[in-house]
Coordinates of C-alpha atoms in Angstrom, one line a residue:
Chain A
M1 CA 74.9 71.8 47.5
L2 CA 74.0 70.3 44.5
V3 CA 74.2 66.7 44.8
L4 CA 74.0 64.0 42.1
T5 CA 74.1 60.2 41.9
R6 CA 76.7 58.1 39.6
K7 CA 76.8 55.7 38.6
K8 CA 80.3 53.5 37.6
G9 CA 81.6 55.6 34.0
Q10 CA 79.0 58.2 34.2
A11 CA 80.0 61.6 34.1
L12 CA 79.4 65.2 35.0
M13 CA 80.1 68.0 32.7
I14 CA 81.6 71.6 35.2
G15 CA 80.9 75.0 31.9
D16 CA 81.7 73.6 29.1
D17 CA 85.6 72.1 29.1
I18 CA 84.9 70.3 33.1
E19 CA 84.8 66.9 32.9
I20 CA 84.9 64.6 36.0
T21 CA 83.8 61.1 35.7
V22 CA 83.2 58.5 37.9
L23 CA 86.4 55.7 37.4
E24 CA 86.5 53.0 39.9
T25 CA 84.8 52.3 43.3
Q26 CA 85.7 50.6 46.4
G27 CA 84.2 49.7 49.5
D28 CA 84.4 54.0 50.4
Q29 CA 87.4 54.8 48.5
I30 CA 86.2 56.5 45.0
R31 CA 88.2 56.7 41.6
I32 CA 88.0 60.2 39.9
G33 CA 89.2 61.2 36.4
I34 CA 88.9 64.5 35.6
K35 CA 89.3 66.9 32.6
A36 CA 90.0 70.8 32.6
P37 CA 92.0 73.0 31.6
K38 CA 95.4 73.7 32.0
D39 CA 94.8 76.9 33.7
I40 CA 92.6 74.9 36.6
T41 CA 93.3 73.4 38.7
V42 CA 92.5 70.7 40.7
L43 CA 94.0 69.7 44.2
R44 CA 93.0 68.0 47.1
K45 CA 90.9 69.6 49.6
E46 CA 93.4 68.5 52.1
L47 CA 96.7 69.9 50.7
Y48 CA 95.0 73.1 49.5
L49 CA 93.4 74.0 53.1
D50 CA 97.2 73.0 54.4
I51 CA 98.6 75.9 52.4
Q52 CA 95.8 78.1 53.8
E53 CA 96.7 76.8 57.4
E54 CA 100.7 78.0 56.4
N55 CA 100.3 81.0 55.7
R56 CA 98.3 81.6 58.4
Q57 CA 101.3 80.8 60.3
A58 CA 104.0 82.4 57.8
L59 CA 101.4 85.0 58.9
Q60 CA 102.7 84.3 62.8
S61 CA 106.4 84.2 62.1
D62 CA 107.9 85.5 65.5
K63 CA 109.5 89.1 65.6
S64 CA 112.3 89.0 67.3
A65 CA 113.7 85.4 65.3
L66 CA 113.1 87.2 62.3
D67 CA 115.7 89.3 63.4
D68 CA 117.7 87.0 64.5
L69 CA 117.4 85.6 61.2
A70 CA 118.2 88.5 58.9
R71 CA 122.0 88.8 61.1
I72 CA 122.1 84.6 60.2
F73 CA 121.9 85.4 56.2
K74 CA 124.0 88.8 56.8
E75 CA 126.9 86.7 58.4
Q76 CA 126.8 84.0 55.9
A77 CA 126.2 86.3 52.6
P78 CA 129.3 86.5 50.5
E79 CA 131.8 89.4 51.0
Chain B
M1 CA 101.9 107.0 47.9
E2 CA 102.5 105.9 52.4
I3 CA 101.3 102.9 53.4
K4 CA 101.6 101.3 57.7
T5 CA 103.6 97.8 57.3
K6 CA 104.3 95.4 59.6
A7 CA 107.6 95.8 60.3
F8 CA 108.8 98.9 58.8
D9 CA 105.8 101.3 60.3
T10 CA 105.4 103.5 57.9
V11 CA 107.1 103.2 54.4
A12 CA 107.2 105.5 51.6
I13 CA 106.7 103.3 48.6
D14 CA 106.6 103.8 44.7
P15 CA 103.3 103.0 43.3
A16 CA 104.5 101.5 40.2
D17 CA 106.3 98.9 42.5
I18 CA 102.6 97.3 43.1
I19 CA 101.9 93.5 43.4
T20 CA 98.6 92.4 42.2
F21 CA 97.6 89.4 43.1
A22 CA 94.3 88.6 41.5
R23 CA 93.4 85.6 42.9
G24 CA 95.3 87.0 46.5
L25 CA 97.3 84.1 48.8
I26 CA 95.9 81.1 49.3
G27 CA 94.0 81.8 53.0
F28 CA 93.3 85.8 52.3
E29 CA 92.3 86.2 48.7
N30 CA 90.3 89.2 49.5
K31 CA 93.8 91.3 49.6
H32 CA 95.6 91.1 46.4
K33 CA 97.8 94.7 46.1
F34 CA 101.3 93.9 47.8
V35 CA 104.4 95.4 47.6
L36 CA 108.5 93.8 48.5
L37 CA 109.9 95.2 50.9
G38 CA 113.6 94.7 52.2
D39 CA 115.9 95.6 54.6
P40 CA 119.0 95.7 52.7
E41 CA 121.2 97.0 56.2
K42 CA 119.9 93.4 57.7
T43 CA 120.3 91.0 54.3
E44 CA 118.8 91.2 51.4
A45 CA 118.1 87.0 51.7
L46 CA 115.0 87.8 52.3
V47 CA 111.7 90.0 51.9
W48 CA 108.8 91.2 53.1
L49 CA 105.4 90.5 51.2
Q50 CA 103.4 93.1 52.9
S51 CA 99.9 94.3 51.9
I52 CA 98.9 97.8 51.1
E53 CA 95.5 97.3 52.2
D54 CA 95.9 95.6 55.6
Q55 CA 99.6 96.6 57.9
N56 CA 98.8 93.2 59.6
L57 CA 99.3 91.1 56.5
A58 CA 102.8 91.0 55.6
L59 CA 104.1 87.4 54.9
V60 CA 108.3 86.5 54.7
A61 CA 109.7 85.1 51.7
I62 CA 113.1 84.4 50.9
Q63 CA 114.5 83.2 47.0
P64 CA 114.4 79.1 47.8
R65 CA 117.2 79.1 45.2
L66 CA 119.4 80.6 48.8
F67 CA 119.1 76.9 50.5
R68 CA 117.3 74.2 47.6
T69 CA 120.6 75.2 44.6
D70 CA 118.1 72.3 42.7
Y71 CA 115.0 73.9 43.3
K72 CA 112.9 74.0 39.6
P73 CA 109.3 73.7 40.0
S74 CA 107.4 72.8 37.3
V75 CA 104.4 74.7 36.4
H76 CA 102.0 75.0 33.2
L77 CA 102.7 78.8 31.5
D78 CA 97.7 77.8 30.8
E79 CA 98.0 77.9 35.1
L80 CA 100.1 81.5 35.3
K81 CA 97.5 83.2 32.5
D82 CA 96.8 85.6 35.1
L83 CA 100.8 86.8 34.5
E84 CA 100.5 86.9 30.6
V85 CA 104.0 85.8 31.1
E86 CA 106.0 86.4 27.8
D87 CA 109.7 85.4 28.9
E88 CA 110.2 82.6 31.5
A89 CA 113.3 84.8 32.9
D90 CA 110.5 87.3 33.8
L91 CA 109.2 85.3 36.3
L92 CA 110.8 85.7 40.3
V93 CA 110.2 82.7 43.0
Y94 CA 109.4 83.1 46.2
A95 CA 108.7 80.9 48.8
I96 CA 106.5 82.5 52.2
I97 CA 108.5 81.6 55.1
T98 CA 107.6 80.2 58.7
V99 CA 109.5 81.0 61.8
P100 CA 108.9 80.0 65.4
S101 CA 110.8 81.6 68.1
Q102 CA 114.2 78.4 68.0
V103 CA 115.3 80.4 64.2
A104 CA 117.0 76.8 63.5
K105 CA 113.3 75.5 63.1
M106 CA 112.2 77.7 60.6
T107 CA 111.2 76.0 57.1
A108 CA 109.0 77.7 53.6
N109 CA 106.8 76.9 51.3
L110 CA 108.5 74.8 48.5
K111 CA 105.3 73.9 47.5
A112 CA 103.3 76.7 46.5
P113 CA 105.9 79.3 45.9
V114 CA 104.5 82.9 45.1
V115 CA 106.0 84.0 41.3
I116 CA 105.7 87.6 40.0
N117 CA 105.4 88.5 36.8
V118 CA 107.9 91.9 37.2
K119 CA 107.3 92.8 33.9
N120 CA 104.3 93.6 35.2
N121 CA 103.4 93.0 38.2
K122 CA 101.4 90.2 38.6
A123 CA 102.1 87.6 41.1
K124 CA 99.8 84.7 42.0
Q125 CA 101.0 81.1 44.7
V126 CA 100.9 79.0 42.6
I127 CA 100.0 75.5 44.5
L128 CA 102.6 72.6 43.3
N129 CA 102.0 69.0 42.5
D130 CA 105.4 68.0 42.4
D131 CA 106.1 65.9 46.2
R132 CA 109.4 66.7 45.7
Y133 CA 108.7 69.9 47.8
K134 CA 107.3 70.2 50.6
I135 CA 104.8 73.1 52.2
K136 CA 107.0 72.8 55.6
E137 CA 110.7 72.8 53.9
P138 CA 113.4 73.1 56.9
V139 CA 115.8 76.1 55.4
F140 CA 118.9 75.2 57.6
T141 CA 119.5 71.0 57.1
E142 CA 120.4 69.7 60.5
N143 CA 124.4 69.2 60.4

């Protein structure tokens, strides 16, 4: 991993169009500003990991439960 | 062509129906080609998102508006650049569901819907920056 030291107000460029600025530090919290093109997804890593985990759990969906589920939807479906 | 599936053994599919996830699904980034398989005899509400590269990679998805009629994810079109969207009406949205052994506790991932452009079958799992929607949204409300 590349490690750089920045002070408050200083920024980093990633490529030509992603800019990351250290806005504020307070104790162990750091506020970061990110400027990036709209097609770049920026999100907290925990969220990304949670979704990864949810996809894995979805893969383990209980097969017999799925049959029950199909039945429920069929019963509820309008004629 | 024929593929092996998790739910229906061997199934014949039309290669034109193959959906391409340029970036894969989150957590399964190296699998790009899927098909939607339904079992109309049981229900049309649920579909299997089945990988054609890996028999065991199959997830069940639901159209979110079936249980959350007001579901309206806001996704910037730039984020869907890979899908080459010409008309938003061409987009089909599915939520992946997780089914525990107690069906009543089933949840749908409304935070990271699968968006498919039906015109070219290009798809992406997007992550919404929207606190209204949860990763584990109960499908059945308790009453």
